Coordinates of N, CA and C in Angstrom, one line a residue:
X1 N -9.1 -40.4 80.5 CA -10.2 -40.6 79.7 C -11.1 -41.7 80.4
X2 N -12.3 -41.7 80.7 CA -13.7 -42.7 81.2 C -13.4 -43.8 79.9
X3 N -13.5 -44.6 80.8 CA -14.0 -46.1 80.0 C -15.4 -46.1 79.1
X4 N -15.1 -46.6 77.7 CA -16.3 -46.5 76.6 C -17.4 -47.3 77.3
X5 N -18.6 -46.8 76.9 CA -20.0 -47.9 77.2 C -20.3 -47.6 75.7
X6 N -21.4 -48.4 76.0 CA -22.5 -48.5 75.1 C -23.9 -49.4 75.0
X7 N -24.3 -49.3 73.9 CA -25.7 -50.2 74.0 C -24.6 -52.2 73.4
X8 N -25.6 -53.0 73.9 CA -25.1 -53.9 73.6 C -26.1 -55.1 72.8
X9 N -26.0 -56.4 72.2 CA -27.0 -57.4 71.8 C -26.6 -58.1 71.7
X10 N -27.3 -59.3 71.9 CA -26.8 -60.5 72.0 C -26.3 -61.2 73.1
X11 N -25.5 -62.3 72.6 CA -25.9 -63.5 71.9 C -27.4 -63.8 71.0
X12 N -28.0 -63.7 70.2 CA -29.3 -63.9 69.7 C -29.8 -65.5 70.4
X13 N -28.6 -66.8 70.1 CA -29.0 -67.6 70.4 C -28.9 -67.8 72.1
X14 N -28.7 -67.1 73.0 CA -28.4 -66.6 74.3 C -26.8 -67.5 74.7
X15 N -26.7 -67.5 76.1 CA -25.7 -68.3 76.3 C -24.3 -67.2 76.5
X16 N -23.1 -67.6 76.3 CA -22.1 -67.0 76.3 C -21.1 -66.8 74.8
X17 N -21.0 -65.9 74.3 CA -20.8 -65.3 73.1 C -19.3 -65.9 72.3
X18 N -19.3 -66.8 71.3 CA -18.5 -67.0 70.5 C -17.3 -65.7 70.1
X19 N -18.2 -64.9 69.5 CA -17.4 -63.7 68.7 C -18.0 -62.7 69.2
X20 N -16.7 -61.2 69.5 CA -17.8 -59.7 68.9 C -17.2 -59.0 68.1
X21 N -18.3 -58.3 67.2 CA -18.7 -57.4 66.7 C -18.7 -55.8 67.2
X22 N -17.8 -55.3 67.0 CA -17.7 -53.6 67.8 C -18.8 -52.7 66.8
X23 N -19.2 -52.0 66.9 CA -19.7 -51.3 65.9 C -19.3 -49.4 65.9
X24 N -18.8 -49.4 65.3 CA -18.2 -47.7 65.7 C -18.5 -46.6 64.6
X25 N -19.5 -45.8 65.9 CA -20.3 -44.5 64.9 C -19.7 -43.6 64.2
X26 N -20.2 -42.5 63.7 CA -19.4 -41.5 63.3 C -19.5 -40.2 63.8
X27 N -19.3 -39.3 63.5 CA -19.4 -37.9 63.9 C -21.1 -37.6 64.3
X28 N -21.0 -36.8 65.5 CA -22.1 -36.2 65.8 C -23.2 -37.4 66.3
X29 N -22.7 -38.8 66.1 CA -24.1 -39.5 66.7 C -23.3 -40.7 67.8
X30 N -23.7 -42.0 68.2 CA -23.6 -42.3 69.3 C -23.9 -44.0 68.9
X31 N -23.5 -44.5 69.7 CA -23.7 -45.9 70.0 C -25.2 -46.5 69.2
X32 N -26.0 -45.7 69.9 CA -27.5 -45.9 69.7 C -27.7 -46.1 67.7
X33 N -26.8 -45.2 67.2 CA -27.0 -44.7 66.0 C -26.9 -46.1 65.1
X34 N -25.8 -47.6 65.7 CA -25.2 -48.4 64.6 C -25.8 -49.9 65.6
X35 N -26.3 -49.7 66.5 CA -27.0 -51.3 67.7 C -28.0 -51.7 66.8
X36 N -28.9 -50.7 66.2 CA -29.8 -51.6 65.2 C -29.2 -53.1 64.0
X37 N -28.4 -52.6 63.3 CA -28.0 -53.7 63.0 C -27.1 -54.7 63.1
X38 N -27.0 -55.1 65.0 CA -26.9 -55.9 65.4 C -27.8 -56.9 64.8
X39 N -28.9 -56.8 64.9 CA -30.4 -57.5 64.9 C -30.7 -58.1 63.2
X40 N -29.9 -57.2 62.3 CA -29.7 -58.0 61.4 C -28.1 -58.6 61.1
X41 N -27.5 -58.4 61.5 CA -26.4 -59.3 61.5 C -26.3 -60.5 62.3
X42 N -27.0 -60.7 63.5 CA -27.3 -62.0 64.1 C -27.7 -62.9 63.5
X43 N -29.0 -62.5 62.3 CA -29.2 -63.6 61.5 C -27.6 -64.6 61.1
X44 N -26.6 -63.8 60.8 CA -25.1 -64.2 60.3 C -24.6 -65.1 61.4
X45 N -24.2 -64.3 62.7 CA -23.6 -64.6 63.3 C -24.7 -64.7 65.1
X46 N -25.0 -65.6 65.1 CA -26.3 -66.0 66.0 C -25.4 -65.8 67.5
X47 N -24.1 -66.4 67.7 CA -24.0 -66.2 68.8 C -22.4 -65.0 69.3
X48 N -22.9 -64.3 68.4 CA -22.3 -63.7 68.5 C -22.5 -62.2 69.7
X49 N -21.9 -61.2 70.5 CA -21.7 -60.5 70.6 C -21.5 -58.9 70.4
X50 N -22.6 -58.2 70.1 CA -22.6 -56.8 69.9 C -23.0 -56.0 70.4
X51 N -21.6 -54.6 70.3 CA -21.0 -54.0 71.4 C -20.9 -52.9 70.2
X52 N -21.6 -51.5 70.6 CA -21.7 -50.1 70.2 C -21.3 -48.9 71.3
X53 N -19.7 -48.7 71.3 CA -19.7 -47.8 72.3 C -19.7 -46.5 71.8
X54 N -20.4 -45.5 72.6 CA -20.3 -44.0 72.6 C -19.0 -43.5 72.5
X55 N -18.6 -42.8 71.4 CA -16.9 -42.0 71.3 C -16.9 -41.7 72.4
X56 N -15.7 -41.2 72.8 CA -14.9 -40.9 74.1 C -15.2 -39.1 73.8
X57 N -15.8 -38.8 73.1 CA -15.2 -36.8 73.4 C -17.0 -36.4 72.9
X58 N -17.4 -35.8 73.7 CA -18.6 -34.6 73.1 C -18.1 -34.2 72.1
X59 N -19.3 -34.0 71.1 CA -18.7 -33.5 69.5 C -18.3 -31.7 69.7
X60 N -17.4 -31.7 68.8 CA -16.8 -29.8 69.0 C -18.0 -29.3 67.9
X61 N -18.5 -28.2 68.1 CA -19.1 -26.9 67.9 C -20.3 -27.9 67.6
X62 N -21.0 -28.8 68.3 CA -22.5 -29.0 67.9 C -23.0 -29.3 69.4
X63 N -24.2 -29.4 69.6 CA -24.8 -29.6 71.2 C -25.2 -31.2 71.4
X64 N -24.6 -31.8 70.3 CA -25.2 -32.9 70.2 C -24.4 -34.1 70.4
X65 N -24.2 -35.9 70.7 CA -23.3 -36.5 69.9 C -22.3 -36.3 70.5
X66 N -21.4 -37.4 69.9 CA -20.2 -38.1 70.3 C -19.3 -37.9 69.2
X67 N -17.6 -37.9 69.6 CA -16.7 -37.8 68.7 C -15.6 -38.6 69.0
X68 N -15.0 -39.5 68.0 CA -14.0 -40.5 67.7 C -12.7 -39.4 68.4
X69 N -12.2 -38.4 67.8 CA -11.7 -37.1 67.6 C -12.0 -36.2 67.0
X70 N -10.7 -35.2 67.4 CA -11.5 -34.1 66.8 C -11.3 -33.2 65.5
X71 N -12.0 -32.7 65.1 CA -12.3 -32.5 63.6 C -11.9 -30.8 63.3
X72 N -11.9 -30.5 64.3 CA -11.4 -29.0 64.8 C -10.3 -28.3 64.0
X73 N -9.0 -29.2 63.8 CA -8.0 -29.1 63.4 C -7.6 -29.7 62.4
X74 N -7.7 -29.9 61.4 CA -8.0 -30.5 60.0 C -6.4 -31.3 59.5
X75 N -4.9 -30.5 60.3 CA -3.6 -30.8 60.0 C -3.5 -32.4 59.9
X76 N -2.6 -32.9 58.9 CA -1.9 -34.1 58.8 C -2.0 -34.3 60.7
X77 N -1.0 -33.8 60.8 CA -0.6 -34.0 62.2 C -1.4 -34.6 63.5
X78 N -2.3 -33.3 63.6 CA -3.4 -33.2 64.1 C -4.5 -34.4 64.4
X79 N -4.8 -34.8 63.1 CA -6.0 -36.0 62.3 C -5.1 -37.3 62.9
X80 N -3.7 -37.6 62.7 CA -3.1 -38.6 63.1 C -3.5 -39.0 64.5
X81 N -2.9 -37.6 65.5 CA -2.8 -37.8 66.7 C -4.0 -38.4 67.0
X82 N -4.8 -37.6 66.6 CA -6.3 -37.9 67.2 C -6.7 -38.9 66.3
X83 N -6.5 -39.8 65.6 CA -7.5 -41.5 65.3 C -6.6 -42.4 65.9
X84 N -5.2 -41.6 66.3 CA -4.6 -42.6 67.2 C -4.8 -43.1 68.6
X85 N -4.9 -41.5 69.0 CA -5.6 -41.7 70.7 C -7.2 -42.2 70.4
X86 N -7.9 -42.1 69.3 CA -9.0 -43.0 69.3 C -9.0 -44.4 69.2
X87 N -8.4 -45.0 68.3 CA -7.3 -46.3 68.4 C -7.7 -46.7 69.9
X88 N -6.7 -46.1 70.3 CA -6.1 -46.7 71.6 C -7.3 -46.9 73.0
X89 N -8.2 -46.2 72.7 CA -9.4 -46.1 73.8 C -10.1 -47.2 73.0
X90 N -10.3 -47.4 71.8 CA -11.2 -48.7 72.0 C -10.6 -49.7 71.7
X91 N -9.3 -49.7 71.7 CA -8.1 -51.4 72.0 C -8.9 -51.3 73.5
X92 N -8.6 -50.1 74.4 CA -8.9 -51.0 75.9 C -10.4 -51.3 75.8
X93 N -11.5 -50.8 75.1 CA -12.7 -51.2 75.5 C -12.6 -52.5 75.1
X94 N -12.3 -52.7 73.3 CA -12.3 -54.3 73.1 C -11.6 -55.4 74.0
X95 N -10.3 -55.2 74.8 CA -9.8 -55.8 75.1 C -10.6 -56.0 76.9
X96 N -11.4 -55.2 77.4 CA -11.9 -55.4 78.3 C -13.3 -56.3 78.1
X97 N -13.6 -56.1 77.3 CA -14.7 -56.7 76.7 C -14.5 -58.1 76.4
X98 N -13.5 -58.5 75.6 CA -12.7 -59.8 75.4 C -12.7 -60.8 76.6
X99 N -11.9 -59.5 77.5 CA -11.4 -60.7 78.9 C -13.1 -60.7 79.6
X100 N -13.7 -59.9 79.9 CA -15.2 -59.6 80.5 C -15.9 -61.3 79.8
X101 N -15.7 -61.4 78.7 CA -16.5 -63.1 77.7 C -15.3 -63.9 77.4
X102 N -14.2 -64.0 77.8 CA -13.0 -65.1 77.5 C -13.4 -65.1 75.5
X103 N -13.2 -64.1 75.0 CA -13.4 -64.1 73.7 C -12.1 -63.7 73.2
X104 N -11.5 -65.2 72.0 CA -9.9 -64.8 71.5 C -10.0 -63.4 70.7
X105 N -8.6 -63.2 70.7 CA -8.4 -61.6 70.0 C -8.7 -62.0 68.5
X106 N -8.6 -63.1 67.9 CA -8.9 -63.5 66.4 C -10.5 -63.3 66.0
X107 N -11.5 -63.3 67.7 CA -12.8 -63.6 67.1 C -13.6 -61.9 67.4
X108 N -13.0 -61.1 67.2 CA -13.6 -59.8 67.1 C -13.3 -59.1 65.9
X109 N -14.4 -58.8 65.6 CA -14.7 -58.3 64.2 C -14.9 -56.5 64.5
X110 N -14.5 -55.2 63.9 CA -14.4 -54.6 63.5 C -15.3 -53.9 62.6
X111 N -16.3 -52.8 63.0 CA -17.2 -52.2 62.0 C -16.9 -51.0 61.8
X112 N -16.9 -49.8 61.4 CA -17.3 -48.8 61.4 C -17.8 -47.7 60.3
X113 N -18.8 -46.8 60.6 CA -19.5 -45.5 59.7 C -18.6 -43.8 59.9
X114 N -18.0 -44.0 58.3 CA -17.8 -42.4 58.6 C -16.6 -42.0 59.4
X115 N -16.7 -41.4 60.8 CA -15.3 -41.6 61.3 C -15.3 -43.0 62.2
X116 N -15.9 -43.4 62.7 CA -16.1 -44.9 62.9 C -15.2 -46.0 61.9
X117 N -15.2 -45.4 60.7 CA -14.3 -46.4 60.0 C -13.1 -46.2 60.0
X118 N -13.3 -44.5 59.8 CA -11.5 -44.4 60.2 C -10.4 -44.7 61.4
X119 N -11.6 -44.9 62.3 CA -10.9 -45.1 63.4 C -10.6 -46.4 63.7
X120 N -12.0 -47.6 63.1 CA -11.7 -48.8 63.0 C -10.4 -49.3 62.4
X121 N -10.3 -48.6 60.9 CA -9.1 -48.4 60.0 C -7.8 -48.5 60.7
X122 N -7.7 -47.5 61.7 CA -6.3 -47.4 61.8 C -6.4 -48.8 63.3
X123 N -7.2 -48.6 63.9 CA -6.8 -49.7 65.5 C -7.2 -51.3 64.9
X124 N -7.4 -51.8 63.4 CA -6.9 -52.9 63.3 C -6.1 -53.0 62.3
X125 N -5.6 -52.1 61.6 CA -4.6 -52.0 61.0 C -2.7 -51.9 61.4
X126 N -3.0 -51.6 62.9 CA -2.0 -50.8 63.3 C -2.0 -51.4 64.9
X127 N -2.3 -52.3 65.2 CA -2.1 -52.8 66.5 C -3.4 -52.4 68.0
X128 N -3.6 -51.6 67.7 CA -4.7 -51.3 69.0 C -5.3 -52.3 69.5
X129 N -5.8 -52.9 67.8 CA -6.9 -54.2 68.3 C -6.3 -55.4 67.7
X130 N -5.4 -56.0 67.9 CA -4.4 -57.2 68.0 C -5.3 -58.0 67.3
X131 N -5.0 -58.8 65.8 CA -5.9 -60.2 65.3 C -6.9 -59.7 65.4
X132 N -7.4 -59.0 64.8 CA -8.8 -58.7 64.4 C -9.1 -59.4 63.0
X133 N -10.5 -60.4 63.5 CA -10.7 -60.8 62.3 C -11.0 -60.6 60.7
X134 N -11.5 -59.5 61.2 CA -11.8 -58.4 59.7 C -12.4 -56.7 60.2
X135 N -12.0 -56.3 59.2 CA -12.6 -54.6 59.3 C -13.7 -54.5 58.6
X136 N -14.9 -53.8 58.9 CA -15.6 -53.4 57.6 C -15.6 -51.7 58.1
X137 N -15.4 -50.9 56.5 CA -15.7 -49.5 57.0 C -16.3 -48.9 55.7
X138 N -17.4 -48.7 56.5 CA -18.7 -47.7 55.2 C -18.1 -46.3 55.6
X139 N -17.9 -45.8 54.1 CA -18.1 -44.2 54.2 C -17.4 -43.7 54.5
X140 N -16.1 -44.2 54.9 CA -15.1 -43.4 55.6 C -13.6 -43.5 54.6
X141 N -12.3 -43.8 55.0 CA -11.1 -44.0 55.0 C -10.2 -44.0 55.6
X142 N -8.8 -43.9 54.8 CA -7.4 -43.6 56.4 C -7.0 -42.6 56.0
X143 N -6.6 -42.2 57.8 CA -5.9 -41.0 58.1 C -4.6 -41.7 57.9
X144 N -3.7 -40.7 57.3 CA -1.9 -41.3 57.3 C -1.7 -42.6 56.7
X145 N -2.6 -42.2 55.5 CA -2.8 -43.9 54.4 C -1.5 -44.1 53.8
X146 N -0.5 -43.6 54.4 CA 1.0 -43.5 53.7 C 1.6 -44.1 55.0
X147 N 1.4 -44.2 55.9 CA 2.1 -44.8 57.5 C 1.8 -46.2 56.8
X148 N 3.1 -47.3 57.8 CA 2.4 -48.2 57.6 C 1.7 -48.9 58.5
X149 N 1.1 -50.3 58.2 CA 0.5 -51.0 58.7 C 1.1 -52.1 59.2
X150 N 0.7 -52.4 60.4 CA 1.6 -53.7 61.4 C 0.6 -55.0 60.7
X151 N -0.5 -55.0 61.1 CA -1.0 -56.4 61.2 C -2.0 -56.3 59.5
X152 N -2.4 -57.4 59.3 CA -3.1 -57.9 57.9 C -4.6 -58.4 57.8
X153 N -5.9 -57.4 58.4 CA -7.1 -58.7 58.7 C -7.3 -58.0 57.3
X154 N -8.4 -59.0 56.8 CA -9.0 -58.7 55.5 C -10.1 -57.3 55.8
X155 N -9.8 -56.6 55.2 CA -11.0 -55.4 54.8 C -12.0 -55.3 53.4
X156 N -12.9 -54.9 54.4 CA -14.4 -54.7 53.1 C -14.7 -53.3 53.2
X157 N -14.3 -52.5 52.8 CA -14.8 -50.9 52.4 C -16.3 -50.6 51.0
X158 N -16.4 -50.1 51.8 CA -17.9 -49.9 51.6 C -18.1 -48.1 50.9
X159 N -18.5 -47.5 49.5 CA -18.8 -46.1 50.2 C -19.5 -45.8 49.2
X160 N -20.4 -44.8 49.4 CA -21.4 -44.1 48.4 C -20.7 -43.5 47.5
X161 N -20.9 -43.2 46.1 CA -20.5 -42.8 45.0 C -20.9 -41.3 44.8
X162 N -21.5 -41.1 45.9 CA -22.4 -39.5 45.7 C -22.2 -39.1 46.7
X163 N -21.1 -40.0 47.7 CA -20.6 -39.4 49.5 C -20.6 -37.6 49.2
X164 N -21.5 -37.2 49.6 CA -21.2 -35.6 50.4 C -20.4 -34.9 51.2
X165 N -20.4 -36.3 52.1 CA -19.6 -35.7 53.4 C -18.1 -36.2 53.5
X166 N -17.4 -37.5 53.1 CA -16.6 -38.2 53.0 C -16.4 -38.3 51.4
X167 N -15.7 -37.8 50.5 CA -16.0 -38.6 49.0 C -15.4 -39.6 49.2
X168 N -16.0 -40.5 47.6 CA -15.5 -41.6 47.7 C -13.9 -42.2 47.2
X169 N -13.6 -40.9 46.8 CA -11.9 -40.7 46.9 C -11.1 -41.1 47.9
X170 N -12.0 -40.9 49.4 CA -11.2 -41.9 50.4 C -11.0 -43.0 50.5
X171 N -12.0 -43.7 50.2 CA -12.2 -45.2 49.9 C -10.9 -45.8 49.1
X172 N -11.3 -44.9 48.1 CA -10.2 -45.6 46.8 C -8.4 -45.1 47.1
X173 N -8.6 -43.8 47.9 CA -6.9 -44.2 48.4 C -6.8 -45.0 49.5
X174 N -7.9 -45.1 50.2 CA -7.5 -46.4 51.0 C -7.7 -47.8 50.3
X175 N -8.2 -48.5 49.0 CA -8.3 -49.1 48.7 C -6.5 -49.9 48.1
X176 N -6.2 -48.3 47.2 CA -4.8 -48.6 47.1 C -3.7 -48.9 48.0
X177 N -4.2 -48.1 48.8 CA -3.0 -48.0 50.0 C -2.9 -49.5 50.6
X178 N -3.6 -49.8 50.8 CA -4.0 -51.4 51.5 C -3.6 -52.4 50.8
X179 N -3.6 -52.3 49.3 CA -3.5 -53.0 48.2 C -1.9 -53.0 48.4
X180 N -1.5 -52.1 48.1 CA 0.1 -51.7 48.2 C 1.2 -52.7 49.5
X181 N 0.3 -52.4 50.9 CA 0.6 -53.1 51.7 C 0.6 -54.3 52.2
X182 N -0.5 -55.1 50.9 CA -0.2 -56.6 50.9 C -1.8 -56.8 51.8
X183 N -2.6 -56.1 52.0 CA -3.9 -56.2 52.8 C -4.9 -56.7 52.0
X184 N -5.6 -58.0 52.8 CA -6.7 -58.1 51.2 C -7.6 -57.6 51.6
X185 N -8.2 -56.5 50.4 CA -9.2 -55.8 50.1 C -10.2 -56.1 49.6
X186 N -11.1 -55.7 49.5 CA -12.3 -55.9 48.7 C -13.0 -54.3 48.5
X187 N -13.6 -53.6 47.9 CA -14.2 -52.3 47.6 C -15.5 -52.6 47.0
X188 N -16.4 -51.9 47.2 CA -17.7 -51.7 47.0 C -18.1 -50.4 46.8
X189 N -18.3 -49.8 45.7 CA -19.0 -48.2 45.5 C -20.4 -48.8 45.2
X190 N -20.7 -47.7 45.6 CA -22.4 -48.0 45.2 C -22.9 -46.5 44.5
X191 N -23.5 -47.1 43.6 CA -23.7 -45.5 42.7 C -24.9 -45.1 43.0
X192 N -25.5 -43.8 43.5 CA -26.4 -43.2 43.7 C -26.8 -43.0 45.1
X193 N -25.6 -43.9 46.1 CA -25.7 -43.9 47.4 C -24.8 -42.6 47.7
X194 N -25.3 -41.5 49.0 CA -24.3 -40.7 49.5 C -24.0 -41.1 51.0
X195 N -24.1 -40.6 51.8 CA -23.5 -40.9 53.0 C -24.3 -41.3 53.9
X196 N -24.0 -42.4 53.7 CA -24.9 -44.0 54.6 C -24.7 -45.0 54.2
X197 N -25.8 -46.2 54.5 CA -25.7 -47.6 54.5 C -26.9 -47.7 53.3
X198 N -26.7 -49.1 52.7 CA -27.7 -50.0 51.7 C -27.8 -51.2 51.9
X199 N -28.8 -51.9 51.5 CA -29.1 -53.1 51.8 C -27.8 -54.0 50.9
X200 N -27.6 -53.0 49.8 CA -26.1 -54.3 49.4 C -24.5 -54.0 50.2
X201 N -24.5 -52.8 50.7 CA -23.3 -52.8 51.5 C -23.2 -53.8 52.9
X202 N -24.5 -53.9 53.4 CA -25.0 -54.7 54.9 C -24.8 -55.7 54.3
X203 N -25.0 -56.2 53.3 CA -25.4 -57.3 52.5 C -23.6 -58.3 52.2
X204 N -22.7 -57.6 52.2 CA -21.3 -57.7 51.8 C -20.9 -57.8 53.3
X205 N -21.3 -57.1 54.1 CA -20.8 -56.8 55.6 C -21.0 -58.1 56.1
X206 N -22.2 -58.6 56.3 CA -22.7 -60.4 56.6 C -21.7 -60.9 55.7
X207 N -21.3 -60.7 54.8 CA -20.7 -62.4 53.7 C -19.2 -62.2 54.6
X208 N -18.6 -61.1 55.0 CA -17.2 -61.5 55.8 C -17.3 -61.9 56.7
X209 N -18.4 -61.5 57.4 CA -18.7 -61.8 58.6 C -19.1 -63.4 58.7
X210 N -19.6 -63.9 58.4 CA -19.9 -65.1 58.2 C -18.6 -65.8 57.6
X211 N -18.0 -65.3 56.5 CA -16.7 -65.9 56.0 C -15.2 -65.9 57.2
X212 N -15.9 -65.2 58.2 CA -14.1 -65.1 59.4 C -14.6 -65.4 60.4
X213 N -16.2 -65.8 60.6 CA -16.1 -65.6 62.1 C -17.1 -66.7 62.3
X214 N -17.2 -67.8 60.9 CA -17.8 -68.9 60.6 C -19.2 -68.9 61.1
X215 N -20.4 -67.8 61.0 CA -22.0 -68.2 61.5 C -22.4 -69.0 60.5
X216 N -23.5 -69.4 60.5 CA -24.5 -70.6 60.1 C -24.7 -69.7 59.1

């Protein structure tokens, strides 16, 4: 498998970067899709580092877009393997990224949309991404929300109340699940939102972000 790229931003205040911020898309879109709100999260975190890489697979049956894994095969089994081997492709991007800016493994922060969260979900839950300072995951959940979890960063789940594409049933068994495992959680539904972002979920996303990774 090729090494992830992506679009990148920052430091806002220039210089060499305190903390990063990964940001990981979801189905069918790409890096490009989640770099914008770098530009509002810098207001948070000024010298911060952010990093949106392209999934590792062309999406299955569309001409378009990037894929975490694949969605093809719907099995328990199946869904594991693959957010695991997605896991593990962006442990190496973060960790090359890390050593590329001498950035500790405590000071990278964890985003993602959709399957972007799921995949954030399991690679800082589960070791890929070693001390991750926090997760945030809009819209999404966990695959194998019954496996357990190695490590403990605080998570902020995020999800529309009218999700289409993800319901928000995921959220809330991952809300439990995490609860169960001693993980502190936090949950956010938002009523009348379906699958996307709001100014009050971004809005929650800055307050951890600023609360773990100490911006101004």
């Amino acid at each position: 498998m090729e090494a992830l790229d992506g679009p990148t931003y920052g430091p806002a205040e220039g210089g060499a970067p305190d903390a990063i911020v990964v940001l990981v898309h979801g189905f069918g879109a790409d890096g490009n899709d989640l770099i914008d709100l770098a530009a509002l999260w810098a207001a948070t975190l000024p010298r911060a580092l952010f990093l949106a890489p392209h999934g590792p697979e062309a999406c299955d049956g569309i001409p378009f877009g990037r894929q975490w894994f694949s969605l093809w095969d719907r099995s328990s089994a199946q869904l594991e393997a693959g957010v695991a081997s997605a896991a593990a492709a962006l442990g190496r991007f973060v960790a090359r990224a890390r050593a590329a800016h001498d950035v500790e493994p405590s000071r990278v922060a964890l985003m993602g949309f959709s399957q972007g969260a799921m995949t954030v979900l399991e690679a800082g839950l589960r070791g890929a991404v070693p001390e991750a300072a926090c997760i945030l995951a809009y819209s999404g959940g966990m695959i194998g929300a019954e496996r357990p979890v190695t490590v403990h960063p605080p998570v902020l789940l995020v999800h529309g109340e009218d999700d289409e594409v993800v319901p928000a049933a995921a959220s809330h068994a991952a809300e439990s699940a995490l609860t169960t495992a001693g993980v502190p959680v936090r949950a956010l539904y938002r009523p009348g939102l379906g699958h996307g972002l709001d100014e009050v979920g971004l809005a929650a996303g800055a307050e951890v972000l600023r609360g773990v990774l100490g911006g101004e």
